Short mmCIF file of C-alpha atoms and ligand atoms in Angstrom, two decimals:
data_model
loop_
_atom_site.label_atom_id
_atom_site.label_comp_id
_atom_site.label_asym_id
_atom_site.label_seq_id
_atom_site.Cartn_x
_atom_site.Cartn_y
_atom_site.Cartn_z
CA MET A 1 -23.09 -28.66 -5.23
CA PRO A 2 -21.05 -28.99 -2.31
CA LEU A 3 -20.20 -25.55 -0.08
CA VAL A 4 -16.86 -24.90 1.60
CA ALA A 5 -15.71 -21.81 3.06
CA GLY A 6 -12.61 -19.95 3.55
CA VAL A 7 -11.47 -17.35 6.67
CA ASP A 8 -9.35 -14.76 6.43
CA SER A 9 -8.37 -13.37 9.82
CA SER A 10 -6.17 -10.14 8.92
CA THR A 11 -4.84 -7.75 10.64
CA GLN A 12 -7.85 -5.02 10.61
CA SER A 13 -10.86 -7.65 10.22
CA CYS A 14 -12.02 -11.23 9.70
CA LYS A 15 -13.97 -12.26 6.46
CA VAL A 16 -15.88 -15.33 5.69
CA VAL A 17 -16.32 -16.48 2.05
CA VAL A 18 -19.08 -19.40 1.28
CA ARG A 19 -18.30 -21.18 -2.32
CA ASP A 20 -19.07 -23.85 -4.08
CA ALA A 21 -16.52 -25.98 -4.29
CA GLU A 22 -16.15 -27.30 -7.35
CA THR A 23 -17.31 -24.10 -9.71
CA GLY A 24 -15.84 -21.41 -6.93
CA ALA A 25 -19.09 -19.66 -7.48
CA LEU A 26 -19.83 -17.27 -4.15
CA VAL A 27 -22.75 -18.28 -2.30
CA ARG A 28 -22.89 -15.81 0.84
CA GLU A 29 -20.38 -13.49 2.82
CA GLY A 30 -19.42 -12.02 6.39
CA ARG A 31 -17.18 -10.12 7.91
CA ALA A 32 -16.42 -8.46 11.48
CA PRO A 33 -13.54 -5.86 12.39
CA HIS A 34 -10.40 -7.00 14.80
CA PRO A 35 -9.16 -4.57 17.21
CA ASP A 36 -6.39 -2.14 16.61
CA GLY A 37 -3.11 -1.96 17.77
CA THR A 38 0.22 -4.04 17.33
CA GLU A 39 -1.00 -6.42 20.09
CA VAL A 40 -4.47 -8.08 20.38
CA ASP A 41 -5.77 -11.17 22.71
CA PRO A 42 -6.28 -13.88 20.12
CA ARG A 43 -9.94 -14.29 21.88
CA ALA A 44 -10.62 -11.42 19.63
CA TRP A 45 -10.18 -12.98 16.88
CA TRP A 46 -11.94 -15.68 17.72
CA ASP A 47 -14.82 -13.77 18.24
CA ALA A 48 -14.62 -11.89 15.32
CA LEU A 49 -14.76 -15.13 13.36
CA LEU A 50 -17.87 -16.77 15.11
CA ALA A 51 -19.46 -13.31 14.57
CA ALA A 52 -18.18 -12.81 10.38
CA VAL A 53 -19.66 -17.05 10.71
CA GLU A 54 -22.56 -16.04 11.82
CA ALA A 55 -23.21 -13.08 9.44
CA ALA A 56 -21.96 -15.63 6.41
CA GLY A 57 -25.00 -17.80 7.45
CA GLY A 58 -23.07 -20.20 9.11
CA LEU A 59 -20.89 -23.67 8.80
CA ALA A 60 -23.67 -26.04 9.65
CA ASP A 61 -23.85 -26.75 5.27
CA VAL A 62 -20.08 -26.75 4.19
CA ALA A 63 -17.94 -29.46 3.63
CA ALA A 64 -14.85 -27.81 4.19
CA VAL A 65 -13.69 -24.65 5.99
CA SER A 66 -9.84 -23.54 5.62
CA VAL A 67 -8.62 -20.57 7.77
CA ALA A 68 -6.18 -17.85 6.44
CA GLY A 69 -4.34 -15.55 8.63
CA GLN A 70 -2.21 -12.42 8.92
CA GLN A 71 1.54 -14.22 9.26
CA HIS A 72 3.82 -14.35 12.11
CA GLY A 73 2.12 -13.58 14.87
CA MET A 74 3.16 -14.90 18.15
CA VAL A 75 0.07 -16.82 19.53
CA CYS A 76 1.33 -18.16 23.17
CA LEU A 77 0.14 -21.00 24.92
CA ASP A 78 0.23 -22.76 28.68
CA GLU A 79 -0.12 -26.23 29.29
CA ALA A 80 -4.01 -26.12 29.65
CA GLY A 81 -3.91 -24.51 26.06
CA GLU A 82 -4.72 -21.01 27.47
CA VAL A 83 -3.51 -17.35 25.85
CA VAL A 84 -0.23 -17.08 27.95
CA ARG A 85 -0.28 -13.05 26.54
CA PRO A 86 -2.01 -11.00 24.34
CA ALA A 87 -0.26 -12.29 20.41
CA LEU A 88 2.60 -9.50 18.88
CA LEU A 89 1.68 -9.11 15.57
CA TRP A 90 3.45 -8.88 12.20
CA ASN A 91 3.74 -5.20 12.39
CA ASP A 92 5.13 -4.67 16.66
CA THR A 93 8.63 -3.84 16.27
CA ARG A 94 9.64 -4.20 19.99
CA SER A 95 11.29 -7.02 18.69
CA ALA A 96 13.66 -5.22 16.89
CA ASP A 97 17.10 -5.90 18.89
CA ALA A 98 16.00 -8.94 19.35
CA ALA A 99 16.42 -9.45 15.88
CA ARG A 100 19.62 -7.52 15.51
CA ASP A 101 21.07 -10.00 18.41
CA LEU A 102 20.22 -13.04 16.94
CA ILE A 103 22.20 -12.06 13.88
CA ALA A 104 24.61 -10.96 15.34
CA GLU A 105 24.96 -14.35 17.35
CA ALA A 106 24.92 -16.36 14.38
CA GLY A 107 28.70 -14.36 13.33
CA GLY A 108 27.36 -11.01 12.63
CA GLY A 109 26.99 -8.42 9.25
CA GLU A 110 27.07 -10.77 6.13
CA THR A 111 28.20 -13.84 7.85
CA GLY A 112 25.02 -13.78 10.43
CA ARG A 113 22.07 -12.96 7.87
CA ARG A 114 23.47 -15.21 5.29
CA PHE A 115 23.69 -18.13 8.31
CA TRP A 116 19.37 -17.38 8.72
CA ALA A 117 18.55 -16.89 4.94
CA ASP A 118 20.43 -20.69 4.49
CA ALA A 119 18.76 -21.81 7.40
CA VAL A 120 15.28 -21.06 6.94
CA GLY A 121 14.65 -18.48 4.25
CA LEU A 122 14.83 -15.61 6.02
CA VAL A 123 17.13 -12.94 7.77
CA PRO A 124 15.38 -11.48 11.36
CA VAL A 125 13.38 -8.92 11.64
CA ALA A 126 11.07 -7.94 14.47
CA SER A 127 8.16 -9.39 11.91
CA PHE A 128 9.46 -12.47 12.36
CA THR A 129 8.03 -15.16 15.52
CA ALA A 130 11.38 -16.02 16.33
CA THR A 131 12.34 -12.90 17.15
CA LYS A 132 8.99 -12.21 19.33
CA LEU A 133 9.86 -15.57 21.08
CA ARG A 134 13.50 -14.16 21.66
CA TRP A 135 12.17 -10.63 23.27
CA LEU A 136 9.59 -12.20 25.55
CA ALA A 137 12.17 -14.57 26.99
CA ARG A 138 14.38 -11.53 27.32
CA HIS A 139 11.28 -9.18 28.70
CA GLU A 140 9.02 -11.05 30.66
CA PRO A 141 10.81 -14.32 32.08
CA GLU A 142 7.97 -15.10 34.15
CA ARG A 143 5.50 -15.13 31.36
CA ALA A 144 7.70 -17.02 29.21
CA ALA A 145 8.03 -19.87 31.77
CA ARG A 146 4.90 -20.78 31.04
CA VAL A 147 4.82 -21.16 27.60
CA ALA A 148 4.11 -24.34 26.28
CA ALA A 149 3.40 -24.09 23.03
CA VAL A 150 3.55 -21.43 20.27
CA CYS A 151 1.46 -21.36 17.14
CA LEU A 152 0.72 -18.48 14.72
CA PRO A 153 -3.03 -16.43 14.64
CA HIS A 154 -4.06 -18.83 12.05
CA ASP A 155 -3.14 -22.20 13.58
CA TRP A 156 -4.63 -21.33 16.60
CA LEU A 157 -8.10 -20.59 14.85
CA THR A 158 -8.17 -23.63 13.54
CA TRP A 159 -7.15 -25.44 16.78
CA ARG A 160 -10.15 -23.76 17.94
CA LEU A 161 -12.54 -25.00 15.27
CA ALA A 162 -11.45 -27.93 16.29
CA GLY A 163 -12.55 -27.54 19.85
CA ALA A 164 -8.94 -26.97 21.01
CA PRO A 165 -8.33 -31.08 21.62
CA GLY A 166 -4.73 -30.40 23.23
CA LEU A 167 -1.58 -28.83 22.44
CA ALA A 168 -0.42 -32.36 20.54
CA ALA A 169 -2.94 -31.17 18.28
CA LEU A 170 -1.82 -27.70 16.94
CA ARG A 171 -1.78 -28.17 12.57
CA THR A 172 -0.12 -25.66 10.47
CA ASP A 173 1.25 -25.61 6.82
CA ARG A 174 4.00 -25.06 5.17
CA GLY A 175 3.02 -21.41 4.44
CA ASP A 176 3.16 -20.16 7.33
CA ALA A 177 5.62 -22.44 9.02
CA SER A 178 7.81 -20.97 6.89
CA GLY A 179 7.71 -17.08 8.13
CA THR A 180 8.40 -17.92 11.73
CA GLY A 181 12.58 -18.52 11.73
CA TYR A 182 13.01 -21.98 13.02
CA TRP A 183 11.20 -24.19 9.80
CA SER A 184 13.12 -24.45 6.70
CA PRO A 185 11.05 -24.39 3.40
CA VAL A 186 14.00 -26.15 2.05
CA THR A 187 13.93 -29.32 4.41
CA GLY A 188 10.29 -29.56 4.89
CA GLN A 189 11.49 -29.51 8.38
CA TYR A 190 11.74 -27.45 11.83
CA ARG A 191 15.14 -26.26 13.14
CA PRO A 192 14.26 -26.79 16.98
CA ASP A 193 17.76 -25.13 17.43
CA LEU A 194 17.02 -22.30 16.14
CA LEU A 195 13.78 -22.33 18.44
CA GLU A 196 16.09 -22.84 21.29
CA LYS A 197 18.36 -20.32 20.37
CA ALA A 198 15.52 -17.92 20.23
CA PHE A 199 13.39 -18.37 23.33
CA GLY A 200 16.21 -20.33 25.13
CA ARG A 201 14.33 -23.77 25.17
CA VAL A 202 12.34 -25.81 22.88
CA VAL A 203 8.40 -25.66 23.40
CA GLU A 204 5.30 -27.50 21.41
CA VAL A 205 4.87 -26.39 17.73
CA PRO A 206 2.28 -27.03 15.70
CA THR A 207 2.38 -30.18 13.10
CA VAL A 208 3.23 -28.92 9.39
CA LEU A 209 0.51 -30.41 6.95
CA GLY A 210 0.91 -30.98 3.33
CA PRO A 211 -1.12 -28.20 1.49
CA ALA A 212 -4.55 -30.40 1.23
CA ALA A 213 -4.43 -32.10 4.08
CA GLN A 214 -7.01 -32.67 6.75
CA ALA A 215 -5.87 -30.42 10.10
CA GLY A 216 -9.23 -32.01 11.62
CA VAL A 217 -13.11 -31.77 11.85
CA LEU A 218 -15.11 -29.09 12.90
CA ASP A 219 -16.42 -28.80 16.60
CA PRO A 220 -20.38 -28.55 16.47
CA ALA A 221 -20.02 -27.16 19.54
CA VAL A 222 -18.16 -24.53 18.61
CA LEU A 223 -20.88 -22.80 16.80
CA GLY A 224 -22.62 -22.56 20.01
CA ASP A 225 -26.15 -23.80 19.06
CA GLY A 226 -24.83 -27.75 18.97
CA ARG A 227 -26.61 -28.65 15.67
CA ALA A 228 -25.63 -31.23 14.09
CA VAL A 229 -24.36 -31.02 10.61
CA PRO A 230 -26.03 -32.72 8.54
CA GLY A 231 -23.35 -34.04 5.97
CA GLY A 232 -21.22 -35.52 8.49
CA ASP A 233 -17.66 -34.09 9.51
CA VAL A 234 -16.85 -30.41 8.53
CA LEU A 235 -13.42 -31.22 7.48
CA LEU A 236 -10.65 -28.44 8.46
CA GLY A 237 -7.82 -27.84 6.30
CA PRO A 238 -4.74 -26.58 6.89
CA GLY A 239 -5.32 -23.47 6.33
CA THR A 240 -2.05 -20.85 5.45
CA GLY A 241 -0.64 -17.68 5.97
CA ASP A 242 -2.55 -14.89 4.51
CA ASN A 243 0.00 -14.09 1.06
CA ALA A 244 -0.22 -17.73 0.18
CA ALA A 245 -3.80 -17.84 0.67
CA ALA A 246 -4.49 -14.57 -2.18
CA ALA A 247 -2.22 -16.35 -4.28
CA LEU A 248 -3.89 -19.10 -4.20
CA GLY A 249 -7.24 -16.79 -4.29
CA VAL A 250 -6.38 -15.10 -7.54
CA GLY A 251 -4.79 -18.38 -9.04
CA ALA A 252 -1.27 -16.70 -10.02
CA GLY A 253 1.14 -18.79 -11.92
CA PRO A 254 4.32 -18.20 -13.50
CA GLY A 255 5.09 -14.97 -14.48
CA ASP A 256 2.62 -13.47 -12.17
CA VAL A 257 3.90 -10.83 -9.10
CA VAL A 258 0.67 -10.38 -6.74
CA VAL A 259 0.97 -6.63 -5.12
CA SER A 260 -1.30 -6.65 -1.97
CA ILE A 261 -2.42 -3.61 -0.57
CA GLY A 262 -3.80 -4.17 2.63
CA THR A 263 -2.63 -3.01 6.13
CA SER A 264 0.85 -4.20 5.01
CA GLY A 265 2.20 -4.31 1.77
CA THR A 266 3.51 -7.20 -0.32
CA VAL A 267 5.27 -8.01 -3.35
CA PHE A 268 5.27 -11.53 -4.12
CA ALA A 269 5.39 -14.14 -6.72
CA VAL A 270 5.00 -18.57 -6.94
CA ALA A 271 8.23 -20.15 -7.49
CA ASP A 272 9.78 -23.39 -8.18
CA THR A 273 12.67 -23.12 -6.34
CA PRO A 274 12.89 -21.42 -2.56
CA ALA A 275 14.62 -18.11 -2.27
CA ALA A 276 17.16 -17.20 0.41
CA ASP A 277 17.92 -13.34 0.12
CA ALA A 278 21.01 -12.41 2.93
CA GLY A 279 20.43 -9.04 2.23
CA GLY A 280 17.02 -9.59 3.83
CA ALA A 281 14.65 -7.95 1.89
CA VAL A 282 13.06 -10.74 -0.21
CA ALA A 283 11.53 -13.64 2.16
CA GLY A 284 11.66 -17.05 1.16
CA PHE A 285 8.65 -18.63 2.36
CA ALA A 286 6.79 -21.65 1.05
CA ASP A 287 3.27 -21.47 -0.76
CA ALA A 288 0.25 -23.18 -0.04
CA THR A 289 0.59 -25.74 -3.12
CA GLY A 290 3.70 -27.27 -2.55
CA ARG A 291 5.93 -24.50 -4.35
CA PHE A 292 7.37 -21.29 -2.83
CA LEU A 293 6.52 -17.74 -2.25
CA PRO A 294 9.28 -15.45 -2.25
CA LEU A 295 7.90 -12.29 -0.68
CA VAL A 296 9.10 -8.91 0.24
CA CYS A 297 6.69 -7.11 2.81
CA THR A 298 6.42 -3.47 4.08
CA LEU A 299 4.66 -2.28 7.22
CA ASN A 300 2.72 0.45 5.50
CA ALA A 301 0.64 0.48 3.03
CA ALA A 302 -3.29 0.79 2.73
CA ARG A 303 -3.04 3.06 6.11
CA VAL A 304 -0.93 5.70 4.41
CA LEU A 305 -3.69 6.45 2.15
CA ASP A 306 -6.50 6.10 5.75
CA SER A 307 -3.63 8.29 7.08
CA ALA A 308 -3.63 10.92 4.56
CA ALA A 309 -7.30 11.42 4.58
CA THR A 310 -7.59 11.78 8.58
CA LEU A 311 -4.43 14.72 7.90
CA LEU A 312 -6.46 15.81 5.13
CA GLY A 313 -9.89 15.48 6.73
CA VAL A 314 -11.70 13.74 3.42
CA ASP A 315 -12.74 10.48 3.09
CA LEU A 316 -10.79 7.66 0.52
CA ASP A 317 -12.82 8.28 -2.59
CA THR A 318 -11.86 12.20 -2.05
CA LEU A 319 -8.59 11.50 -1.25
CA SER A 320 -7.90 9.27 -4.67
CA ASP A 321 -9.77 12.44 -6.63
CA LEU A 322 -7.67 14.86 -5.02
CA ALA A 323 -4.48 12.65 -5.99
CA LEU A 324 -5.49 12.57 -9.90
CA SER A 325 -6.06 15.87 -9.81
CA ALA A 326 -2.12 16.42 -9.19
CA PRO A 327 0.61 15.99 -11.64
CA PRO A 328 2.45 12.50 -11.68
CA GLY A 329 5.52 13.35 -9.26
CA ALA A 330 3.81 16.03 -7.59
CA ASP A 331 6.08 18.76 -8.07
CA GLY A 332 8.56 17.58 -6.32
CA LEU A 333 6.73 16.50 -2.72
CA VAL A 334 7.88 13.05 -1.75
CA MET A 335 5.92 11.39 1.53
CA VAL A 336 8.32 9.00 2.73
CA PRO A 337 5.29 6.27 4.31
CA TYR A 338 7.23 5.17 7.44
CA LEU A 339 4.46 6.10 9.74
CA GLU A 340 4.81 2.25 11.82
CA GLY A 341 8.61 2.07 11.22
CA GLU A 342 9.50 0.14 8.48
CA ARG A 343 10.45 -3.55 7.60
CA THR A 344 11.33 -3.33 4.34
CA PRO A 345 13.97 -1.43 4.23
CA ASP A 346 14.82 -2.36 7.77
CA ARG A 347 13.73 0.93 9.78
CA PRO A 348 11.82 -0.21 12.87
CA THR A 349 12.42 3.23 14.35
CA ALA A 350 12.14 5.46 11.30
CA THR A 351 8.87 7.75 11.00
CA GLY A 352 7.05 9.21 8.08
CA ALA A 353 7.89 12.31 6.26
CA VAL A 354 7.06 14.69 3.70
CA HIS A 355 10.13 16.44 1.78
CA GLY A 356 9.84 19.40 -0.99
CA LEU A 357 7.22 21.59 0.42
CA THR A 358 6.76 24.63 -1.40
CA LEU A 359 4.03 27.41 -1.77
CA ARG A 360 3.25 25.32 -5.21
CA THR A 361 2.97 21.65 -3.09
CA ALA A 362 1.33 22.85 -0.12
CA THR A 363 -2.26 21.43 -0.90
CA PRO A 364 -4.51 18.37 -0.26
CA ALA A 365 -4.38 17.62 -3.95
CA HIS A 366 -0.25 17.55 -3.78
CA LEU A 367 -0.03 15.79 -0.37
CA ALA A 368 -2.83 13.23 -1.45
CA ARG A 369 -0.80 12.36 -4.63
CA ALA A 370 2.46 11.81 -2.57
CA ALA A 371 0.90 10.06 -0.06
CA VAL A 372 -0.28 7.46 -3.20
CA GLU A 373 3.22 7.92 -4.90
CA GLY A 374 5.01 7.10 -1.91
CA MET A 375 3.59 3.85 -0.59
CA LEU A 376 3.91 2.97 -3.99
CA CYS A 377 7.75 3.55 -4.42
CA ALA A 378 7.96 1.28 -1.56
CA LEU A 379 6.15 -1.32 -3.40
CA ALA A 380 8.63 -0.73 -6.35
CA ASP A 381 11.58 -1.16 -4.46
CA GLY A 382 9.80 -4.31 -3.47
CA LEU A 383 9.30 -5.59 -6.77
CA ASP A 384 12.90 -4.31 -7.67
CA ALA A 385 14.10 -6.91 -5.26
CA LEU A 386 12.33 -9.67 -6.16
CA VAL A 387 13.45 -9.44 -9.96
CA ALA A 388 16.95 -9.17 -8.12
CA GLN A 389 16.40 -12.86 -6.67
CA GLY A 390 15.25 -13.85 -9.91
CA ALA A 391 11.64 -13.34 -10.10
CA THR A 392 10.01 -12.96 -13.80
CA VAL A 393 7.02 -10.34 -14.27
CA GLU A 394 4.74 -10.77 -17.60
CA ARG A 395 1.93 -9.59 -15.12
CA VAL A 396 1.18 -7.82 -11.96
CA ILE A 397 -2.07 -8.44 -10.20
CA LEU A 398 -2.88 -5.57 -7.95
CA VAL A 399 -5.35 -6.66 -4.74
CA GLY A 400 -6.02 -5.61 -1.23
CA GLY A 401 -8.20 -3.28 -0.18
CA GLY A 402 -6.08 -0.03 -1.31
CA ALA A 403 -6.66 -1.70 -4.65
CA ARG A 404 -10.11 -0.43 -4.59
CA SER A 405 -8.71 3.01 -4.74
CA ALA A 406 -9.28 4.66 -8.32
CA ALA A 407 -5.54 6.64 -7.83
CA VAL A 408 -3.74 3.72 -6.49
CA ARG A 409 -4.60 2.01 -9.68
CA ARG A 410 -4.16 4.46 -12.24
CA ILE A 411 -0.85 5.62 -10.75
CA ALA A 412 0.32 1.95 -10.08
CA PRO A 413 1.49 1.63 -13.35
CA GLN A 414 3.08 5.30 -13.65
CA VAL A 415 5.32 3.60 -11.04
CA PHE A 416 6.23 0.08 -11.48
CA GLY A 417 6.77 1.13 -15.44
CA ARG A 418 4.60 -1.58 -16.21
CA PRO A 419 0.53 -2.26 -16.46
CA VAL A 420 -1.42 -3.73 -13.55
CA VAL A 421 -4.47 -5.71 -13.84
CA VAL A 422 -6.91 -5.63 -11.12
CA PRO A 423 -9.58 -8.25 -10.33
CA PRO A 424 -12.92 -7.49 -9.53
CA PRO A 425 -12.56 -5.84 -5.47
CA GLY A 426 -13.00 -9.17 -3.44
CA GLU A 427 -11.86 -11.14 -0.60
CA TYR A 428 -9.04 -12.98 -2.22
CA VAL A 429 -7.40 -14.07 0.80
CA ALA A 430 -10.71 -16.02 2.12
CA ASP A 431 -10.99 -17.20 -1.77
CA GLY A 432 -7.79 -19.00 -1.23
CA ALA A 433 -8.88 -20.18 1.85
CA ALA A 434 -11.97 -21.46 0.27
CA ARG A 435 -10.34 -23.27 -2.46
CA GLN A 436 -8.01 -25.06 -0.18
CA ALA A 437 -10.78 -26.51 1.61
CA ALA A 438 -12.26 -27.60 -1.98
CA TRP A 439 -9.20 -29.02 -2.67
CA VAL A 440 -9.46 -30.58 0.84
CA ALA A 441 -13.36 -31.86 0.64
CA LEU A 442 -12.38 -32.86 -3.42
CA GLY A 443 -9.04 -34.14 -3.35
CA GLY A 444 -7.14 -34.26 -6.15
CA ALA A 445 -3.40 -33.46 -7.02
CA THR A 446 -3.81 -30.05 -7.24
CA PRO A 447 -6.64 -27.41 -6.64
CA PRO A 448 -9.75 -27.24 -7.88
CA ASP A 449 -9.83 -25.02 -11.16
CA TRP A 450 -12.09 -22.83 -10.35
CA ALA A 451 -13.12 -19.88 -13.41
CA PRO A 452 -10.30 -17.42 -13.84
CA LYS A 453 -11.71 -13.61 -12.59
CA ASP A 454 -11.96 -10.82 -15.03
CA THR A 455 -9.29 -8.75 -14.57
CA GLU A 456 -8.97 -5.13 -15.67
CA GLU A 457 -6.02 -4.01 -16.86
CA TYR A 458 -4.35 -0.38 -16.10
CA ALA A 459 -1.68 1.19 -17.88
CA ALA A 460 0.21 4.68 -18.09
CA GLU A 461 3.24 5.85 -19.38
CA PRO A 462 6.11 4.61 -16.65
CA VAL A 463 7.06 8.30 -15.09
CA PRO A 464 10.52 7.57 -13.12
CA ALA A 465 10.96 10.94 -12.17
CA ILE A 466 9.33 9.72 -9.12
CA ARG A 467 11.25 7.36 -8.06
CA GLN A 468 14.11 8.94 -8.31
CA ARG A 469 12.64 11.68 -6.41
CA TYR A 470 11.67 9.14 -3.55
CA ALA A 471 15.14 7.56 -3.46
CA GLU A 472 16.67 11.22 -2.84
CA ALA A 473 14.22 11.43 -0.07
CA ARG A 474 13.97 8.03 1.64
CA ASP A 475 16.43 8.23 3.72
CA HIS A 476 16.04 11.49 5.22
CA THR A 477 13.73 10.46 8.39
CA LEU A 478 13.37 10.95 11.81
CA ASP A 479 13.06 8.41 14.52
CA ARG A 480 10.31 7.73 16.31
CA VAL A 481 10.23 9.55 19.59
CA ALA A 482 8.72 7.64 23.12
CA VAL A 483 5.16 8.59 23.78
CA PRO A 484 3.50 8.36 27.07
CA GLY A 485 0.96 5.38 26.85
CA GLU A 486 1.87 3.79 23.43
N1 ADP B 501 -11.51 2.68 -1.20
C1 ADP B 501 -10.97 2.80 -1.25
N2 ADP B 501 -9.54 3.26 -1.01
C2 ADP B 501 -8.21 2.91 -0.35
N3 ADP B 501 -8.22 2.30 0.67
C3 ADP B 501 -9.34 1.57 0.41
C4 ADP B 501 -10.15 1.31 0.22
N4 ADP B 501 -11.26 0.47 0.83
C5 ADP B 501 -10.71 0.44 1.71
N5 ADP B 501 -9.17 0.57 2.02
C6 ADP B 501 -8.16 0.37 2.63
O1 ADP B 501 -8.20 -0.90 3.20
C7 ADP B 501 -7.85 -1.66 4.23
C8 ADP B 501 -8.10 -2.51 4.55
O2 ADP B 501 -7.42 -3.69 3.30
P1 ADP B 501 -7.34 -5.14 3.59
O3 ADP B 501 -6.76 -5.82 2.56
O4 ADP B 501 -8.69 -5.36 3.92
O5 ADP B 501 -6.53 -5.22 4.84
P2 ADP B 501 -6.31 -6.24 6.02
O6 ADP B 501 -6.06 -7.39 5.08
O7 ADP B 501 -4.74 -6.01 6.62
O8 ADP B 501 -6.96 -6.41 7.46
C9 ADP B 501 -8.20 -0.34 5.15
O9 ADP B 501 -7.15 0.43 5.62
C10 ADP B 501 -9.00 0.57 4.15
O10 ADP B 501 -9.32 2.01 4.29
O1 5SP B 502 3.89 -9.75 7.93
C1 5SP B 502 3.39 -10.00 6.41
C2 5SP B 502 3.84 -10.93 5.62
O2 5SP B 502 5.47 -11.42 5.53
C3 5SP B 502 2.22 -9.22 6.38
O3 5SP B 502 1.46 -9.80 5.19
C4 5SP B 502 0.87 -9.92 7.25
O4 5SP B 502 0.71 -11.41 6.75
C5 5SP B 502 -0.23 -9.47 7.44
O5 5SP B 502 -1.35 -9.27 6.30
P1 5SP B 502 -2.00 -7.89 6.19
O6 5SP B 502 -2.97 -8.45 6.97
O7 5SP B 502 -1.67 -6.72 5.71
O8 5SP B 502 -2.87 -8.55 4.97
#
């Protein structure tokens, strides 16, 4: 019974699962929190990974481990492999002007957007690594001058697990490389010209591995107690971005659209052909199996619910009960959920708003319902964008921390206009990473078949009025004001 481990180093926490490589049965798991903020010292992720590994009973008995991580975060290393500055995360919007500049320099407007979509499958927005590099070059030239290599959160963690053996040993995979803005999912090659356009010069980038290739072996010393690994080397998988890992974790197939409600809200499908949406809503990522992963991402998902609960002074279960006690459409109360600005639509400086307040709608239940509906409406817009790019939707699979909310599960079919299926609460990103590790350990042309999860289906009469009202409200927002210390 070989064991494998999967790591999910996501925005809010690090989770580790240890599973049976052949059956996928869960053997043990652990987790540790990440610091808040959109700028984080990668060493905090390393500490969390070690803590989560320890909570999961260690890695000494596993055959292979793979790391999945939040996408796009800019991890800059100097010649000695030291971190140059805290990483800017996918939800850090300070590079919004840099994104606009990169589009303008490629011809501007539709021409500039089409250039980027055709070149690397995505139109620059603040989330993508290329725009963060441009921001660094412009705003912190001294730090920029020290950068010898740039990689992503999961690349850096995999490299640390290998013992940080020099910059040339950095490895990544197609899924995460496709979120940088300087790697083409169509050709499978880096675009050093675009890296240079963004940063002013070319620096070392990780080698892009195939889906089940080995990224190295675990350095036993990183486990801290110098213990020898009994069955020989622990193999390191290539890892991938967290959304590509979730697709692998839920076993998404043709006709499946996954909606993940974590810190980000994502809507994505596994596809045989790459997407190149010059409109910019759909990012044409690669997946973790050799195919593609067209994906829409919002910056505001589970934390909209967290914030609504804080605002109302209740816990998340009570928020859910409150939301379900209000009528569909919340009698016209609408929350536009741009609490962190927004990426889809591209409104990095926008703030959230509540519209439709009356004496009748000024209740905790209405506000709770409006928060759930507003968050889901933004994702429903994403689902439409995915369909417009050719996705077929036979099944919508709901995952992520937000899917633990009964209100989300029950209101989603009203907003999406179709049933949703929900696998049991679990860590599907870490599971996907573990499945990749099993593929690396066992070999074969495809990932091992693990038993499909029992899913629960939630169906409800669609309520189109919810989205109509949201469409009236979503463009009415104020911009962020500067807050000292923010
Ligand atoms: N029962 C629940 N109802 C609503 N939200 C929940 C519930 N349980 C967890 N969450 C939320 O899920 C989020 C974490 O989800 P997760 O998918 O782990 O995020 P990430 O991968 O971005 O770190 C948190 O914001 C948390 O409050
Ligand atoms: O930026 C994206 C996808 O393009 C995000 O989905 C990040 O990958 C963060 O994921 P979570 O931590 O929210 O799961």
